[in-house]
mmCIF file of C-alpha atoms in Angstrom:
data_model
loop_
_atom_site.group_PDB
_atom_site.id
_atom_site.type_symbol
_atom_site.label_atom_id
_atom_site.label_comp_id
_atom_site.label_asym_id
_atom_site.label_seq_id
_atom_site.Cartn_x
_atom_site.Cartn_y
_atom_site.Cartn_z
ATOM 1 C CA UNK A 1 -0.347 28.831 10.465
ATOM 2 C CA UNK A 2 1.240 29.893 13.996
ATOM 3 C CA UNK A 3 -2.120 29.095 15.552
ATOM 4 C CA UNK A 4 -2.304 26.018 14.097
ATOM 5 C CA UNK A 5 1.064 24.858 15.301
ATOM 6 C CA UNK A 6 0.558 26.548 18.771
ATOM 7 C CA UNK A 7 -2.853 24.025 18.975
ATOM 8 C CA UNK A 8 -0.664 20.951 18.103
ATOM 9 C CA UNK A 9 2.025 21.567 20.013
ATOM 10 C CA UNK A 10 -0.547 21.986 23.436
ATOM 11 C CA UNK A 11 -2.206 19.060 22.611
ATOM 12 C CA UNK A 12 -1.913 16.633 25.714
ATOM 13 C CA UNK A 13 -0.126 14.063 24.209
ATOM 14 C CA UNK A 14 2.498 16.322 22.275
ATOM 15 C CA UNK A 15 3.179 17.723 25.826
ATOM 16 C CA UNK A 16 3.096 13.961 27.733
ATOM 17 C CA UNK A 17 5.206 12.853 25.113
ATOM 18 C CA UNK A 18 7.868 15.697 25.654
ATOM 19 C CA UNK A 19 8.136 15.369 29.377
ATOM 20 C CA UNK A 20 8.583 11.618 29.005
ATOM 21 C CA UNK A 21 11.786 12.355 26.804
ATOM 22 C CA UNK A 22 13.252 14.620 28.991
ATOM 23 C CA UNK A 23 12.884 12.845 31.956
ATOM 24 C CA UNK A 24 14.251 9.787 30.086
ATOM 25 C CA UNK A 25 16.818 11.752 29.082
ATOM 26 C CA UNK A 26 17.669 12.740 32.645
ATOM 27 C CA UNK A 27 16.974 8.795 33.563
ATOM 28 C CA UNK A 28 19.392 7.673 31.307
ATOM 29 C CA UNK A 29 22.139 9.913 32.819
ATOM 30 C CA UNK A 30 21.466 8.641 36.191
ATOM 31 C CA UNK A 31 21.831 4.865 35.400
ATOM 32 C CA UNK A 32 24.987 5.737 32.927
ATOM 33 C CA UNK A 33 26.555 7.161 36.366
ATOM 34 C CA UNK A 34 25.138 4.294 38.362
ATOM 35 C CA UNK A 35 27.156 1.768 35.779
ATOM 36 C CA UNK A 36 30.171 4.058 35.641
ATOM 37 C CA UNK A 37 30.576 5.235 38.835
ATOM 38 C CA UNK A 38 28.996 2.695 41.308
ATOM 39 C CA UNK A 39 28.765 -1.004 39.921
ATOM 40 C CA UNK A 40 31.662 -1.173 37.300
ATOM 41 C CA UNK A 41 34.725 -0.157 40.239
ATOM 42 C CA UNK A 42 33.987 -2.565 42.902
ATOM 43 C CA UNK A 43 33.903 -4.742 39.698
ATOM 44 C CA UNK A 44 37.111 -3.428 38.848
ATOM 45 C CA UNK A 45 38.360 -4.118 41.938
ATOM 46 C CA UNK A 46 37.361 -7.676 42.204
ATOM 47 C CA UNK A 47 38.933 -8.335 38.794
ATOM 48 C CA UNK A 48 42.505 -6.566 40.192
ATOM 49 C CA UNK A 49 41.749 -3.093 39.014
ATOM 50 C CA UNK A 50 40.730 -3.982 35.541
ATOM 51 C CA UNK A 51 38.833 -0.677 33.873
ATOM 52 C CA UNK A 52 36.215 -2.188 31.694
ATOM 53 C CA UNK A 53 36.172 0.922 29.206
ATOM 54 C CA UNK A 54 40.155 0.057 28.413
ATOM 55 C CA UNK A 55 38.965 -3.260 27.022
ATOM 56 C CA UNK A 56 39.689 -3.172 23.468
ATOM 57 C CA UNK A 57 40.876 -5.975 20.495
ATOM 58 C CA UNK A 58 42.736 -4.176 17.734
ATOM 59 C CA UNK A 59 41.240 -5.512 14.530
ATOM 60 C CA UNK A 60 44.408 -5.216 12.353
ATOM 61 C CA UNK A 61 46.366 -7.626 14.310
ATOM 62 C CA UNK A 62 48.930 -5.615 15.880
ATOM 63 C CA UNK A 63 49.472 -5.179 19.723
ATOM 64 C CA UNK A 64 49.249 -1.949 21.628
ATOM 65 C CA UNK A 65 49.935 -1.466 25.046
ATOM 66 C CA UNK A 66 46.599 0.927 25.675
ATOM 67 C CA UNK A 67 43.474 1.976 24.087
ATOM 68 C CA UNK A 68 44.831 5.382 23.434
ATOM 69 C CA UNK A 69 47.736 4.227 21.708
ATOM 70 C CA UNK A 70 45.849 2.197 19.323
ATOM 71 C CA UNK A 71 43.581 5.034 18.594
ATOM 72 C CA UNK A 72 46.215 7.297 18.498
ATOM 73 C CA UNK A 73 47.900 4.876 15.623
ATOM 74 C CA UNK A 74 44.387 5.010 14.234
ATOM 75 C CA UNK A 75 44.185 1.271 14.476
ATOM 76 C CA UNK A 76 40.607 -0.122 13.911
ATOM 77 C CA UNK A 77 39.697 -1.357 17.481
ATOM 78 C CA UNK A 78 36.195 -3.265 18.809
ATOM 79 C CA UNK A 79 35.362 -1.597 22.340
ATOM 80 C CA UNK A 80 33.880 -4.580 24.119
ATOM 81 C CA UNK A 81 34.635 -3.043 27.386
ATOM 82 C CA UNK A 82 32.421 -0.212 26.345
ATOM 83 C CA UNK A 83 30.007 -2.674 25.210
ATOM 84 C CA UNK A 84 29.991 -4.296 28.863
ATOM 85 C CA UNK A 85 29.000 -0.891 30.416
ATOM 86 C CA UNK A 86 26.156 -0.020 27.709
ATOM 87 C CA UNK A 87 24.842 -3.001 28.221
ATOM 88 C CA UNK A 88 24.538 -3.053 32.048
ATOM 89 C CA UNK A 89 23.094 0.525 31.568
ATOM 90 C CA UNK A 90 20.421 -0.882 29.527
ATOM 91 C CA UNK A 91 19.873 -3.993 31.673
ATOM 92 C CA UNK A 92 18.874 -1.580 34.631
ATOM 93 C CA UNK A 93 16.846 0.718 32.637
ATOM 94 C CA UNK A 94 15.038 -2.156 31.175
ATOM 95 C CA UNK A 95 14.856 -3.800 34.522
ATOM 96 C CA UNK A 96 13.409 -0.185 35.872
ATOM 97 C CA UNK A 97 10.897 -0.004 33.104
ATOM 98 C CA UNK A 98 9.578 -3.581 33.771
ATOM 99 C CA UNK A 99 8.864 -2.757 37.400
ATOM 100 C CA UNK A 100 7.305 0.610 36.504
ATOM 101 C CA UNK A 101 5.158 -1.391 34.028
ATOM 102 C CA UNK A 102 4.152 -3.840 37.130
ATOM 103 C CA UNK A 103 3.341 -1.167 39.111
ATOM 104 C CA UNK A 104 0.866 0.300 36.887
ATOM 105 C CA UNK A 105 -0.487 -3.063 35.836
ATOM 106 C CA UNK A 106 -1.164 -3.719 39.636
ATOM 107 C CA UNK A 107 -2.866 -0.466 40.323
ATOM 108 C CA UNK A 108 -4.986 -1.079 37.250
ATOM 109 C CA UNK A 109 -6.160 -4.111 37.965
ATOM 110 C CA UNK A 110 -7.257 -3.379 41.686
ATOM 111 C CA UNK A 111 -10.444 -1.597 40.535
ATOM 112 C CA UNK A 112 -11.563 -4.743 38.571
ATOM 113 C CA UNK A 113 -10.553 -6.650 41.208
ATOM 114 C CA UNK A 114 -12.836 -5.197 43.318
ATOM 115 C CA UNK A 115 -15.962 -4.615 41.181
ATOM 116 C CA UNK A 116 -15.769 -8.841 40.788
ATOM 117 C CA UNK A 117 -15.989 -9.360 44.261
ATOM 118 C CA UNK A 118 -19.105 -6.979 44.951
ATOM 119 C CA UNK A 119 -21.759 -10.187 44.928
ATOM 120 C CA UNK A 120 -24.724 -9.226 43.391
ATOM 121 C CA UNK A 121 -28.591 -11.070 42.801
ATOM 122 C CA UNK A 122 -31.184 -10.445 40.627
ATOM 123 C CA UNK A 123 -34.615 -9.114 42.267
ATOM 124 C CA UNK A 124 -37.212 -11.828 41.752
ATOM 125 C CA UNK A 125 -39.825 -8.966 40.931
ATOM 126 C CA UNK A 126 -38.182 -6.916 38.082
ATOM 127 C CA UNK A 127 -35.094 -8.927 37.341
ATOM 128 C CA UNK A 128 -32.843 -6.238 38.014
ATOM 129 C CA UNK A 129 -28.919 -6.817 39.001
ATOM 130 C CA UNK A 130 -28.779 -5.296 42.461
ATOM 131 C CA UNK A 131 -26.576 -5.914 45.379
ATOM 132 C CA UNK A 132 -26.486 -9.537 47.276
ATOM 133 C CA UNK A 133 -26.729 -7.142 50.270
ATOM 134 C CA UNK A 134 -30.228 -5.238 49.753
ATOM 135 C CA UNK A 135 -33.377 -5.522 51.299
ATOM 136 C CA UNK A 136 -35.373 -3.397 49.225
ATOM 137 C CA UNK A 137 -35.074 -3.135 45.204
ATOM 138 C CA UNK A 138 -33.875 -0.084 43.976
ATOM 139 C CA UNK A 139 -35.935 -0.207 40.631
ATOM 140 C CA UNK A 140 -38.893 -1.430 41.557
ATOM 141 C CA UNK A 141 -38.942 -0.846 45.246
ATOM 142 C CA UNK A 142 -39.931 -4.127 45.910
ATOM 143 C CA UNK A 143 -39.327 -5.553 49.423
ATOM 144 C CA UNK A 144 -36.655 -8.572 49.216
ATOM 145 C CA UNK A 145 -36.426 -9.430 53.000
ATOM 146 C CA UNK A 146 -36.707 -8.048 56.374
ATOM 147 C CA UNK A 147 -34.441 -5.343 57.231
ATOM 148 C CA UNK A 148 -31.580 -6.206 59.542
ATOM 149 C CA UNK A 149 -32.525 -5.737 63.108
ATOM 150 C CA UNK A 150 -31.234 -2.562 64.783
ATOM 151 C CA UNK A 151 -28.150 -3.006 67.282
ATOM 152 C CA UNK A 152 -29.159 -1.608 70.555
#
């Protein structure tokens, strides 16, 4: 049973998935720090020191001087400021994933585009597909045209 588990765990897809999850978790922490420590402070400064983490609405209709006091009183609160932070994190991650997919797509298209640019012709003798620049058919060895003159 241990041998079967070892074979399963060491398959390429499982290891790749594990690496992806670990990198994804680390990337998530970086994005969280970017939003909380880099993006939100200037936005807070533009809004006269407003801290989005402290934005809330008490659902019970009562007013509380701060989020901490509302939570200590056990009041149900909607933390819409925290939601704004999480939404920004999501948008940044989504943008990064989009850019990564775009880059991968561009890399995958290049070989196909290069193959389409290669011009071909059919050999008039054996009808094999050959390069348009060929002077001799590699299949039937027929002479197609005169060889280019040597520079000299």
